[in-house]
Each structure stands twice: as C-alpha cells, then as structure tokens.
Tab-separated table of C-alpha atoms in Angstrom:
chain	number	residue	atom	x	y	z
A	1	MET	CA	19.672	7.066	-1.572
A	2	ALA	CA	20.475	9.570	-4.297
A	3	ASN	CA	18.028	12.369	-5.083
A	4	LEU	CA	17.402	13.366	-8.685
A	5	SER	CA	16.316	16.861	-9.600
A	6	TYR	CA	13.613	17.276	-12.264
A	7	GLY	CA	12.315	20.790	-12.919
A	8	GLY	CA	13.264	21.900	-9.430
A	9	LEU	CA	11.691	18.820	-7.798
A	10	ARG	CA	13.972	16.506	-5.860
A	11	LEU	CA	12.826	12.963	-6.490
A	12	THR	CA	14.343	9.696	-5.326
A	13	PRO	CA	14.443	6.720	-7.742
A	14	PRO	CA	11.587	4.947	-5.852
A	15	LYS	CA	9.404	8.049	-6.279
A	16	ILE	CA	10.185	8.246	-9.994
A	17	LEU	CA	9.465	4.534	-10.471
A	18	SER	CA	6.147	4.877	-8.635
A	19	LEU	CA	5.174	7.940	-10.681
A	20	GLY	CA	6.189	6.168	-13.892
A	21	PHE	CA	3.874	3.242	-13.177
A	22	ILE	CA	1.066	5.654	-12.288
A	23	LEU	CA	1.572	7.444	-15.613
A	24	LEU	CA	1.468	4.144	-17.552
A	25	ILE	CA	-1.715	3.140	-15.742
A	26	ALA	CA	-3.313	6.526	-16.472
A	27	VAL	CA	-2.503	6.327	-20.194
A	28	GLY	CA	-3.758	2.738	-20.345
A	29	THR	CA	-6.987	3.692	-18.570
A	30	VAL	CA	-7.703	6.440	-21.098
A	31	LEU	CA	-7.009	4.154	-24.076
A	32	LEU	CA	-9.125	1.299	-22.705
A	33	SER	CA	-11.990	3.731	-22.024
A	34	LEU	CA	-12.211	4.585	-25.726
A	35	PRO	CA	-15.076	2.973	-27.701
A	36	VAL	CA	-12.511	1.450	-30.088
A	37	SER	CA	-11.225	-0.750	-27.231
A	38	SER	CA	-14.551	-2.325	-26.337
A	39	ALA	CA	-16.081	-5.266	-28.176
A	40	GLY	CA	-19.431	-4.681	-26.466
A	41	GLY	CA	-20.717	-1.673	-24.544
A	42	ASP	CA	-18.482	1.128	-23.312
A	43	ILE	CA	-15.996	0.151	-20.615
A	44	SER	CA	-16.587	2.046	-17.364
A	45	TRP	CA	-13.694	4.082	-15.966
A	46	ILE	CA	-13.330	1.787	-12.951
A	47	ASP	CA	-13.120	-1.311	-15.171
A	48	ALA	CA	-10.675	0.432	-17.525
A	49	LEU	CA	-8.548	1.477	-14.534
A	50	PHE	CA	-8.687	-2.069	-13.145
A	51	MET	CA	-7.592	-3.658	-16.431
A	52	ALA	CA	-4.869	-1.059	-17.032
A	53	THR	CA	-3.490	-1.547	-13.512
A	54	SER	CA	-3.625	-5.326	-13.818
A	55	ALA	CA	-1.722	-5.198	-17.126
A	56	THR	CA	0.867	-2.607	-16.049
A	57	CYS	CA	1.463	-4.440	-12.760
A	58	VAL	CA	1.603	-7.756	-14.726
A	59	THR	CA	-1.051	-9.329	-12.529
A	60	GLY	CA	-3.672	-10.829	-14.843
A	61	LEU	CA	-6.804	-10.352	-12.739
A	62	ALA	CA	-9.554	-9.286	-15.137
A	63	VAL	CA	-13.062	-7.889	-14.682
A	64	ILE	CA	-13.524	-8.066	-18.470
A	65	ASP	CA	-12.774	-11.201	-20.475
A	66	THR	CA	-9.840	-10.220	-22.688
A	67	GLY	CA	-10.840	-12.464	-25.579
A	68	THR	CA	-14.508	-11.438	-25.839
A	69	GLY	CA	-14.778	-8.062	-24.109
A	70	LEU	CA	-11.935	-6.231	-25.865
A	71	THR	CA	-11.283	-5.502	-29.520
A	72	THR	CA	-7.912	-6.190	-31.123
A	73	PHE	CA	-6.982	-2.568	-30.341
A	74	GLY	CA	-7.844	-3.040	-26.672
A	75	GLN	CA	-5.902	-6.302	-26.548
A	76	ILE	CA	-2.822	-4.625	-28.066
A	77	VAL	CA	-3.098	-1.832	-25.480
A	78	LEU	CA	-2.958	-4.506	-22.775
A	79	LEU	CA	-0.025	-6.205	-24.522
A	80	VAL	CA	1.987	-2.968	-24.594
A	81	LEU	CA	1.136	-2.269	-20.955
A	82	PHE	CA	2.273	-5.651	-19.647
A	83	GLN	CA	5.385	-5.608	-21.837
A	84	PHE	CA	6.350	-2.215	-20.381
A	85	GLY	CA	5.191	-3.270	-16.926
A	86	GLY	CA	7.072	-6.575	-16.982
A	87	LEU	CA	10.397	-5.313	-18.261
A	88	GLY	CA	9.996	-1.957	-16.501
A	89	PHE	CA	9.222	1.362	-18.137
A	90	VAL	CA	12.753	2.594	-17.363
A	91	THR	CA	14.213	-0.438	-19.156
A	92	MET	CA	11.963	0.152	-22.169
A	93	ALA	CA	12.867	3.844	-22.221
A	94	THR	CA	16.531	2.804	-22.192
A	95	LEU	CA	15.870	0.539	-25.193
A	96	ILE	CA	14.504	3.528	-27.123
A	97	THR	CA	17.541	5.586	-26.069
A	98	LEU	CA	19.946	2.869	-27.203
A	99	VAL	CA	18.139	2.472	-30.535
A	100	LEU	CA	18.435	6.231	-31.100
A	101	ASN	CA	22.139	5.985	-30.155
A	102	LYS	CA	21.733	8.526	-27.372
A	103	ARG	CA	23.914	8.778	-24.255
A	104	ILE	CA	22.584	7.245	-21.008
A	105	SER	CA	22.739	9.979	-18.352
A	106	LEU	CA	23.733	9.563	-14.698
A	107	LYS	CA	20.098	10.099	-13.681
A	108	ASP	CA	19.011	7.304	-15.993
A	109	ARG	CA	21.705	5.005	-14.619
A	110	LEU	CA	20.502	5.635	-11.059
A	111	LEU	CA	16.963	4.782	-12.118
A	112	LEU	CA	18.152	1.623	-13.872
A	113	GLN	CA	20.065	0.636	-10.746
A	114	GLU	CA	16.860	0.957	-8.692
A	115	THR	CA	14.762	-0.824	-11.332
A	116	MET	CA	17.106	-3.824	-11.494
A	117	ASN	CA	17.638	-3.858	-7.713
A	118	GLN	CA	21.403	-3.518	-8.116
A	119	ASN	CA	23.881	-2.305	-5.488
A	120	SER	CA	25.936	-0.215	-7.920
A	121	MET	CA	25.749	1.384	-11.362
A	122	GLN	CA	28.785	-0.508	-12.644
A	123	GLY	CA	27.896	-2.369	-15.854
A	124	ILE	CA	24.200	-1.447	-15.534
A	125	VAL	CA	23.770	-0.406	-19.203
A	126	ARG	CA	25.438	-3.630	-20.390
A	127	LEU	CA	23.064	-5.572	-18.125
A	128	ILE	CA	20.048	-3.745	-19.583
A	129	ARG	CA	21.193	-4.614	-23.128
A	130	ARG	CA	21.369	-8.253	-22.097
A	131	VAL	CA	17.961	-8.083	-20.416
A	132	LEU	CA	16.376	-6.780	-23.607
A	133	ILE	CA	18.114	-9.325	-25.851
A	134	TYR	CA	17.294	-12.292	-23.591
A	135	SER	CA	13.683	-11.167	-23.207
A	136	LEU	CA	13.101	-10.773	-26.931
A	137	VAL	CA	14.786	-14.086	-27.771
A	138	ILE	CA	12.814	-16.011	-25.131
A	139	GLN	CA	9.526	-14.392	-26.105
A	140	PHE	CA	10.199	-15.070	-29.794
A	141	ALA	CA	10.970	-18.747	-29.116
A	142	GLY	CA	7.814	-19.058	-27.001
A	143	ALA	CA	5.745	-17.378	-29.701
A	144	VAL	CA	7.037	-19.777	-32.371
A	145	ALA	CA	6.289	-22.856	-30.248
A	146	LEU	CA	2.773	-21.692	-29.363
A	147	THR	CA	2.014	-20.573	-32.916
A	148	LEU	CA	2.929	-23.979	-34.315
A	149	ARG	CA	0.604	-25.593	-31.775
A	150	PHE	CA	-2.297	-23.191	-32.399
A	151	LEU	CA	-2.003	-23.697	-36.182
A	152	GLU	CA	-3.619	-27.090	-35.605
A	153	GLU	CA	-6.912	-25.516	-34.565
A	154	MET	CA	-7.161	-21.963	-35.970
A	155	PRO	CA	-6.280	-19.929	-39.089
A	156	ALA	CA	-2.636	-18.945	-39.589
A	157	GLY	CA	-3.086	-15.221	-38.867
A	158	LYS	CA	-4.980	-15.898	-35.653
A	159	ALA	CA	-2.471	-18.563	-34.592
A	160	VAL	CA	0.449	-16.137	-35.021
A	161	TYR	CA	-1.387	-13.413	-33.078
A	162	TYR	CA	-2.305	-15.831	-30.278
A	163	GLY	CA	1.243	-17.181	-30.169
A	164	ILE	CA	2.789	-13.717	-29.831
A	165	PHE	CA	0.218	-12.440	-27.322
A	166	HIS	CA	0.398	-15.434	-25.015
A	167	SER	CA	4.198	-15.745	-25.165
A	168	ILE	CA	4.623	-12.110	-24.095
A	169	SER	CA	1.867	-12.426	-21.506
A	170	ILE	CA	3.243	-15.595	-19.914
A	171	PHE	CA	6.922	-14.538	-19.956
A	172	ASN	CA	6.048	-11.224	-18.311
A	173	ASN	CA	3.960	-13.171	-15.791
A	174	ALA	CA	0.940	-11.097	-16.861
A	175	GLY	CA	-1.503	-14.001	-17.023
A	176	PHE	CA	-3.877	-12.554	-19.657
A	177	ASP	CA	-5.245	-14.906	-22.301
A	178	LEU	CA	-7.526	-14.650	-25.327
A	179	PHE	CA	-9.155	-18.081	-25.186
A	180	GLY	CA	-12.480	-16.674	-24.064
A	181	ASP	CA	-13.017	-16.049	-27.776
A	182	VAL	CA	-12.410	-19.737	-28.523
A	183	HIS	CA	-13.569	-21.756	-25.513
A	184	GLY	CA	-15.890	-19.334	-23.701
A	185	PRO	CA	-15.346	-16.301	-21.398
A	186	PHE	CA	-12.773	-16.709	-18.623
A	187	SER	CA	-12.011	-20.281	-19.751
A	188	GLY	CA	-8.227	-19.777	-19.606
A	189	LEU	CA	-6.045	-22.710	-20.654
A	190	THR	CA	-8.254	-25.413	-19.126
A	191	ARG	CA	-8.682	-27.115	-22.532
A	192	TYR	CA	-4.894	-27.614	-22.712
A	193	VAL	CA	-4.447	-29.336	-19.346
A	194	GLU	CA	-2.927	-32.424	-21.023
A	195	ASP	CA	-1.270	-30.679	-23.972
A	196	PRO	CA	2.536	-31.120	-23.667
A	197	VAL	CA	3.498	-28.261	-26.037
A	198	VAL	CA	1.354	-25.630	-24.295
A	199	ASN	CA	2.257	-26.869	-20.796
A	200	ILE	CA	6.011	-27.172	-21.303
A	201	THR	CA	6.262	-23.872	-23.193
A	202	ALA	CA	4.219	-22.082	-20.518
A	203	MET	CA	6.280	-23.560	-17.677
A	204	LEU	CA	9.568	-22.549	-19.303
A	205	LEU	CA	8.307	-19.014	-19.973
A	206	ILE	CA	7.052	-18.608	-16.387
A	207	PHE	CA	10.291	-19.975	-14.929
A	208	LEU	CA	12.577	-17.847	-17.106
A	209	GLY	CA	10.492	-14.738	-16.494
A	210	GLY	CA	10.341	-15.417	-12.761
A	211	ILE	CA	13.988	-16.078	-11.870
A	212	GLY	CA	15.056	-12.540	-12.775
A	213	PHE	CA	17.147	-11.005	-15.518
A	214	ILE	CA	20.266	-10.855	-13.334
A	215	VAL	CA	20.134	-14.616	-12.806
A	216	LEU	CA	19.522	-15.191	-16.527
A	217	SER	CA	22.622	-13.150	-17.354
A	218	ASP	CA	24.627	-15.043	-14.733
A	219	VAL	CA	23.539	-18.438	-16.083
A	220	VAL	CA	24.465	-17.451	-19.651
A	221	ASP	CA	27.935	-16.409	-18.412
A	222	PHE	CA	28.416	-19.653	-16.453
A	223	ARG	CA	30.355	-21.430	-19.223
A	224	LYS	CA	32.852	-18.573	-19.275
A	225	ARG	CA	33.069	-17.765	-15.562
A	226	LYS	CA	32.562	-21.335	-14.240
A	227	ARG	CA	30.678	-20.033	-11.200
A	228	LEU	CA	27.418	-18.444	-10.149
A	229	THR	CA	26.950	-15.461	-7.849
A	230	LEU	CA	25.467	-16.006	-4.393
A	231	HIS	CA	22.270	-14.291	-5.518
A	232	SER	CA	21.846	-16.693	-8.454
A	233	LYS	CA	22.539	-19.737	-6.275
A	234	VAL	CA	19.904	-18.676	-3.742
A	235	VAL	CA	17.314	-17.838	-6.411
A	236	LEU	CA	17.791	-21.026	-8.423
A	237	SER	CA	17.991	-23.407	-5.454
A	238	THR	CA	15.020	-21.858	-3.623
A	239	SER	CA	12.942	-21.702	-6.815
A	240	LEU	CA	13.614	-25.345	-7.675
A	241	ILE	CA	12.807	-26.459	-4.115
A	242	LEU	CA	9.532	-24.513	-4.131
A	243	ILE	CA	8.585	-25.886	-7.563
A	244	GLY	CA	9.436	-29.476	-6.617
A	245	ALA	CA	7.779	-29.347	-3.201
A	246	GLY	CA	4.777	-27.435	-4.561
A	247	ALA	CA	4.241	-29.924	-7.391
A	248	ALA	CA	4.563	-32.919	-5.041
A	249	LEU	CA	2.087	-31.446	-2.551
A	250	PHE	CA	-0.342	-30.477	-5.301
A	251	PHE	CA	-0.134	-33.987	-6.815
A	252	TRP	CA	-0.759	-35.575	-3.407
A	253	LEU	CA	-3.661	-33.293	-2.465
A	254	GLU	CA	-5.457	-33.446	-5.829
A	255	LEU	CA	-4.593	-36.979	-7.018
A	256	PHE	CA	-8.074	-38.331	-6.311
A	257	HIS	CA	-9.861	-35.045	-6.890
A	258	THR	CA	-9.294	-32.674	-9.857
A	259	LEU	CA	-6.389	-34.753	-11.225
A	260	LYS	CA	-8.359	-38.011	-11.172
A	261	PRO	CA	-9.690	-37.837	-14.793
A	262	LEU	CA	-6.249	-37.128	-16.272
A	263	HIS	CA	-3.700	-39.675	-17.465
A	264	PHE	CA	-0.418	-39.870	-15.524
A	265	GLY	CA	1.468	-37.458	-17.791
A	266	GLY	CA	-1.371	-34.952	-17.544
A	267	LYS	CA	-1.369	-35.269	-13.745
A	268	VAL	CA	2.362	-34.513	-13.609
A	269	MET	CA	2.181	-31.571	-16.030
A	270	ALA	CA	-0.830	-30.083	-14.234
A	271	SER	CA	0.925	-30.417	-10.862
A	272	PHE	CA	4.105	-28.701	-12.040
A	273	LEU	CA	2.257	-25.915	-13.860
A	274	GLN	CA	0.062	-25.228	-10.820
A	275	ALA	CA	3.215	-25.153	-8.651
A	276	LEU	CA	4.885	-22.676	-11.003
A	277	THR	CA	2.026	-20.349	-11.893
A	278	PRO	CA	1.156	-19.070	-8.370
A	279	ARG	CA	4.583	-17.481	-8.191
A	280	SER	CA	3.280	-14.810	-10.603
A	281	GLY	CA	2.485	-16.816	-13.768
A	282	GLY	CA	-1.235	-16.094	-13.666
A	283	ILE	CA	-2.367	-18.845	-16.054
A	284	THR	CA	-3.925	-22.127	-15.033
A	285	THR	CA	-5.083	-25.324	-16.703
A	286	LEU	CA	-7.401	-26.274	-13.822
A	287	ASP	CA	-10.393	-24.527	-12.283
A	288	ILE	CA	-9.011	-23.018	-9.052
A	289	TYR	CA	-12.489	-22.953	-7.515
A	290	GLN	CA	-12.769	-26.749	-7.858
A	291	LEU	CA	-9.564	-27.450	-5.895
A	292	ARG	CA	-9.564	-28.630	-2.287
A	293	GLU	CA	-9.347	-25.885	0.346
A	294	SER	CA	-5.973	-27.243	1.449
A	295	THR	CA	-4.688	-26.924	-2.135
A	296	GLN	CA	-6.081	-23.409	-2.445
A	297	PHE	CA	-4.245	-22.455	0.750
A	298	LEU	CA	-1.037	-23.980	-0.636
A	299	ILE	CA	-1.425	-21.740	-3.695
A	300	ILE	CA	-1.927	-18.734	-1.384
A	301	LEU	CA	1.415	-19.488	0.308
A	302	LEU	CA	3.192	-19.809	-3.046
A	303	MET	CA	1.633	-16.559	-4.312
A	304	PHE	CA	2.787	-14.723	-1.187
A	305	ILE	CA	6.386	-15.906	-1.661
A	306	GLY	CA	6.359	-14.956	-5.333
A	307	ALA	CA	9.241	-14.824	-7.802
A	308	ALA	CA	12.818	-13.487	-7.741
A	309	PRO	CA	13.994	-9.868	-7.365
A	310	GLY	CA	14.558	-8.060	-10.654
A	311	SER	CA	12.074	-10.331	-12.420
A	312	THR	CA	8.617	-9.836	-13.875
A	313	GLY	CA	7.033	-11.436	-10.789
A	314	GLY	CA	5.771	-10.182	-7.441
A	315	GLY	CA	5.430	-11.425	-3.861
A	316	ILE	CA	7.938	-10.980	-1.055
A	317	LYS	CA	10.482	-12.708	-3.363
A	318	VAL	CA	12.236	-16.065	-3.035
A	319	THR	CA	15.443	-14.480	-1.714
A	320	THR	CA	13.505	-12.904	1.162
A	321	PHE	CA	11.933	-16.268	1.950
A	322	ALA	CA	15.308	-18.054	1.813
A	323	LEU	CA	16.938	-15.433	4.039
A	324	LEU	CA	14.170	-15.706	6.637
A	325	ILE	CA	14.474	-19.498	6.725
A	326	ALA	CA	18.257	-19.190	7.073
A	327	ALA	CA	17.852	-16.625	9.876
A	328	VAL	CA	15.467	-18.901	11.793
A	329	TYR	CA	17.805	-21.863	11.299
A	330	SER	CA	20.773	-19.852	12.572
A	331	ARG	CA	18.858	-18.663	15.638
A	332	VAL	CA	17.600	-22.172	16.462
A	333	ARG	CA	21.159	-23.492	16.197
A	334	GLY	CA	22.406	-20.686	18.459
A	335	ARG	CA	24.551	-19.091	15.762
A	336	GLU	CA	25.034	-15.350	15.472
A	337	ASP	CA	25.629	-15.203	11.714
A	338	VAL	CA	23.091	-15.957	8.984
A	339	VAL	CA	24.863	-18.088	6.383
A	340	LEU	CA	23.850	-19.185	2.879
A	341	PHE	CA	26.197	-21.143	0.621
A	342	ARG	CA	29.111	-20.431	2.984
A	343	HIS	CA	28.527	-16.675	2.791
A	344	ARG	CA	27.659	-14.590	5.829
A	345	LEU	CA	24.782	-12.213	5.161
A	346	SER	CA	24.711	-8.689	6.581
A	347	LYS	CA	22.276	-7.665	9.294
A	348	GLU	CA	21.006	-4.998	6.887
A	349	ASN	CA	19.827	-7.789	4.555
A	350	VAL	CA	18.114	-9.599	7.433
A	351	TYR	CA	16.380	-6.429	8.651
A	352	ARG	CA	15.258	-5.631	5.110
A	353	ALA	CA	13.803	-9.136	4.665
A	354	ILE	CA	11.958	-8.958	7.998
A	355	THR	CA	10.631	-5.467	7.199
A	356	MET	CA	9.501	-6.511	3.721
A	357	THR	CA	7.710	-9.604	5.053
A	358	LEU	CA	5.964	-7.834	7.925
A	359	LEU	CA	4.835	-4.934	5.714
A	360	SER	CA	3.521	-7.422	3.147
A	361	LEU	CA	1.700	-9.469	5.792
A	362	LEU	CA	0.164	-6.323	7.256
A	363	LEU	CA	-0.942	-5.200	3.799
A	364	VAL	CA	-2.546	-8.578	3.001
A	365	ILE	CA	-4.250	-8.824	6.413
A	366	ILE	CA	-5.768	-5.332	6.224
A	367	SER	CA	-6.838	-5.840	2.595
A	368	THR	CA	-8.428	-9.208	3.356
A	369	MET	CA	-10.319	-7.706	6.282
A	370	LEU	CA	-11.606	-4.815	4.154
A	371	LEU	CA	-12.551	-7.109	1.250
A	372	SER	CA	-14.455	-9.390	3.627
A	373	ILE	CA	-16.557	-6.321	4.500
A	374	THR	CA	-17.134	-5.091	0.932
A	375	GLU	CA	-17.648	-8.485	-0.769
A	376	GLU	CA	-20.207	-11.254	-0.283
A	377	ALA	CA	-17.898	-14.251	-0.611
A	378	ASP	CA	-16.202	-17.026	1.351
A	379	PHE	CA	-13.299	-15.864	3.482
A	380	LEU	CA	-10.825	-18.140	1.674
A	381	ALA	CA	-11.892	-16.712	-1.712
A	382	VAL	CA	-11.420	-13.177	-0.358
A	383	MET	CA	-7.976	-13.989	1.061
A	384	PHE	CA	-7.050	-15.737	-2.200
A	385	GLU	CA	-8.009	-12.620	-4.195
A	386	ALA	CA	-6.025	-10.302	-1.895
A	387	VAL	CA	-2.856	-12.403	-1.972
A	388	SER	CA	-3.169	-12.910	-5.731
A	389	ALA	CA	-3.363	-9.137	-6.258
A	390	PHE	CA	-0.454	-8.432	-3.897
A	391	GLY	CA	1.688	-11.198	-5.407
A	392	THR	CA	0.703	-10.049	-8.937
A	393	SER	CA	-0.207	-13.666	-9.575
A	394	GLY	CA	-3.532	-13.181	-11.356
A	395	LEU	CA	-5.166	-16.392	-10.163
A	396	SER	CA	-8.707	-16.187	-8.799
A	397	MET	CA	-11.415	-18.372	-7.330
A	398	GLY	CA	-13.959	-16.526	-9.479
A	399	LEU	CA	-14.345	-13.438	-7.290
A	400	THR	CA	-12.707	-10.893	-9.640
A	401	ALA	CA	-15.600	-10.529	-12.071
A	402	GLU	CA	-18.049	-10.112	-9.162
A	403	LEU	CA	-16.130	-7.427	-7.237
A	404	SER	CA	-17.987	-4.362	-6.038
A	405	ALA	CA	-16.709	-0.871	-6.911
A	406	ALA	CA	-15.045	-0.629	-3.480
A	407	GLY	CA	-13.542	-4.090	-3.937
A	408	LYS	CA	-12.138	-3.142	-7.343
A	409	ILE	CA	-10.452	-0.059	-5.884
A	410	LEU	CA	-8.921	-2.143	-3.081
A	411	ILE	CA	-7.584	-4.700	-5.558
A	412	ILE	CA	-6.227	-1.912	-7.802
A	413	LEU	CA	-4.272	-0.480	-4.861
A	414	LEU	CA	-3.038	-3.949	-3.905
A	415	MET	CA	-1.826	-4.712	-7.443
A	416	PHE	CA	0.035	-1.398	-7.580
A	417	MET	CA	1.667	-1.860	-4.171
A	418	GLY	CA	2.487	-5.473	-4.966
A	419	ARG	CA	4.270	-4.535	-8.209
A	420	ILE	CA	6.160	-1.585	-6.761
A	421	GLY	CA	6.908	-3.440	-3.543
A	422	PRO	CA	5.833	-2.307	-0.052
A	423	LEU	CA	9.389	-1.347	0.895
A	424	THR	CA	10.006	0.663	-2.290
A	425	LEU	CA	6.652	2.373	-1.834
A	426	ALA	CA	7.544	3.178	1.772
A	427	TYR	CA	10.840	4.725	0.606
A	428	ALA	CA	8.953	6.702	-2.047
A	429	LEU	CA	6.445	8.107	0.440
A	430	ARG	CA	8.729	8.837	3.372
A	431	PRO	CA	9.975	12.422	3.892
A	432	ASN	CA	13.621	13.156	3.167
A	433	ARG	CA	15.482	13.197	6.463
A	434	GLY	CA	19.117	13.590	7.330
A	435	LYS	CA	21.164	11.132	9.295
A	436	GLU	CA	20.193	10.745	12.976
A	437	LEU	CA	22.558	12.688	15.224
A	438	TYR	CA	22.026	10.540	18.312
A	439	ARG	CA	21.163	7.007	19.453
A	440	HIS	CA	18.879	5.966	22.283
A	441	PRO	CA	20.218	3.824	25.153
A	442	GLU	CA	19.906	0.086	24.665
A	443	GLY	CA	17.021	-1.651	26.381
A	444	HIS	CA	15.917	-5.248	26.848
A	445	ILE	CA	12.497	-6.890	26.610
A	446	MET	CA	11.397	-10.510	27.010
A	447	ILE	CA	10.811	-12.441	23.754
A	448	GLY	CA	8.933	-15.721	23.518
C-alpha cells in the first residue's frame, strides 16, 4: 500500500481517511456544542460528540431528538456532516477541487482509490465526477417527491426544507429525521407506514444509496456496454435476494402482530421497507421495540451484513457475505476454487472476507459484552444497539436515549469503526513493515 508524505509524516491512505473522519467529527462536535445549535438547554460535550459521530458515520442513532432538540442551525450542521460522511470527505474535497478547476494530484488519486475501494487509479477522477452527479440527481429527485407529499400537511417553506433534509439523510443512509417536531420526539416515520409516496421514495433512496456508486455507474453504462461487471452482478443479485427474503420473513413473522392493523398494501410496503432499512437505511415506519424477538434478531442479521462496498452503508458488506456463502458451498461440494458467476475468485479475496467477518464479529461480541455491563437493559436490546452502531444502521429498540456516559462512548467508537471498516482501521493502525524474508514450515491441524 502506497505511503503518502505530508509535512514529513508518512501516512497510508487508510490513516488519512481515519484522520479525516476524526477531523470532521471534531468540527461537528464543536459546532453542535454551541448555544446556537440547541433548541433547549446547552448540549453536553458527550452528546455533541455522539451526534456528530452518528452524522459523520451516517448512522442515525440519536441521543437528542433532531426535530425538537436542535435548532435549524444544528440540523444543518448534521446535514453537512452526513452529506460529507456519506459521500466521503475525500470525494467532497475533490468536488471543490473540480469546481475550482484545479489539478487532481497523485496523492489525491491514491486517496480516492482507497475511498472508492478500487484496485487501480485508472479512471478514478471520471468515476468521482459520476458519483457526484448521480448523487445530486438522485437526492434532488427524492427531495422533489417528498416535498410534494409534505406540502399536503405543512407550509411550503417547511415542506421544501423537510423534503431536502430527508432526501439527503435517507440517500446517505444517515437515518436522521425531523418529525419529532411534528408527531412527537423520536416518532420517526411511523405516521407514514401506509403512505405509498413516502415509502416508495424512501425505499428507492435507501437502495440506490446502498448498492454503491460503482454499481450505479455500471448500471448507467449497461445500455452502451451491454454487460455488467462481476462486482455489480454480485452486489445486485445478493442485495435483491436479501431484500426479497428479508421482506418475506418479516411479513410472515409479523403478519398477525405489528402488521395486523394495516391493509394488505401497507403490510407489503412495511415489510419491504423494514427489509431494506436495516442494511444501513436507519429509518423505520414501525416501532422496533414492538416487534417479535425473532423479527428483531432477523433485523440484527441484516444490519450485520449491511450494504455494498463503496456505498453510503456499513456492515461487513453484501459482497463479503456472498463470497463467504460461495466459499462454504465450494468446500461442501469438494471444489478447490470459489466461483461466482463463472468467475474464479482469488484466495486473497477469500482471506480478506474471512478476516473482515471475524474482526467484525469479535468487535460486536466484545461491544455487546461491555454494553451489557454498563447498561440496564435486555440482552437483545443491547446486542441490537451494538450491531446497529457497527452496521451504521441507526435503528434502535429505544436504548440510545437512555445510554450511560460509558455506553455512549462505546457506541461512538463502534460507529466510527463501523464506518471506517475494521480491516481499514487495522491497516491504519498497524506499523509499517517490510516484506517477510522467510516462511515457516507447513503444519497440519485437525479441523471439525
């Protein structure tokens, strides 16, 4: 991995990305701590840090209701943070550079390559231009649709503001909403559970934000190229399977429970939205606490898997999940190669997927154990909170607002590590070492 020199310091792209997110969080914390950001009393530093981290890491967990606890200034600070956090601060810095017609340096290209999870720098600036254009177009379309719907129940200025805020929040998988000011604190989108405009718009924004900018670019080029890359095929197929299976399971588990009062169309929309939103969407039209325990555990699994690489979402990523399933299938069938869509995958990819999954599991297990010590809550609620923070999902069973100071710090660390990625963070923290000059003799142990 290339090292970049800044003021005599040799920093790898993962280190620079980690430091960039820390800087954004620090600036956001200071701004949210100002009296002008608070609609009530002063916001404590720990709450300001929590909200800034949640916004920058596009999570959506909130210890302060965004609609009632923050002023318009504070809400705009959050909006800027999750826009930068969702698209990536390097991507946004590149936008400013392109607007100023400045040259993109080699260092910047290396950072962009790391940000977009690309294997080479070839065409990276062109990809970033596309990312920015697609993002703005999608967010604008979402804002128009939501504004037109909100005009039915609020003044024009407020409807426009709500449309823009929620479109950006949902597309970036941030999960923040302002409806506490309309329907009561922490009410979310529960009043819109059977509203087709809000549901369909939200689902499209979550899906498009969660499949990744590389896949979006590939899909747009499909008419010209007449084919999709292997990465896009894996992301789209795995995402659609998870959405379909998740919605079917949710419908089955909750049909005679939380879905019972809804008409059939509402049941279907609620099932699909609740299957989509755990994979980093962060909004919900149903009270998560009221769901069956089996349904809550299903949501935990979906949050852990997360969205696609190079997207605004978190989790271990759908490609990692697909690769692990393919590896297990190949081993069970006695095959040496791991194959997806008639392409053999390298052992490096398999090792990376296994490492990512095990590090993530270890992180969630340790965090859940620590939270079960610091918090007075049911174990499932504690595990739900930990996985939601790691997967940057933003869903909660009501524990977030009741977290202790120690619990808030744990969740802050989890949100940061979940957004950066355990593997990227490990690369950022490891010492720079040269290539190993020797190999140990091969050994054998019994497995299974």
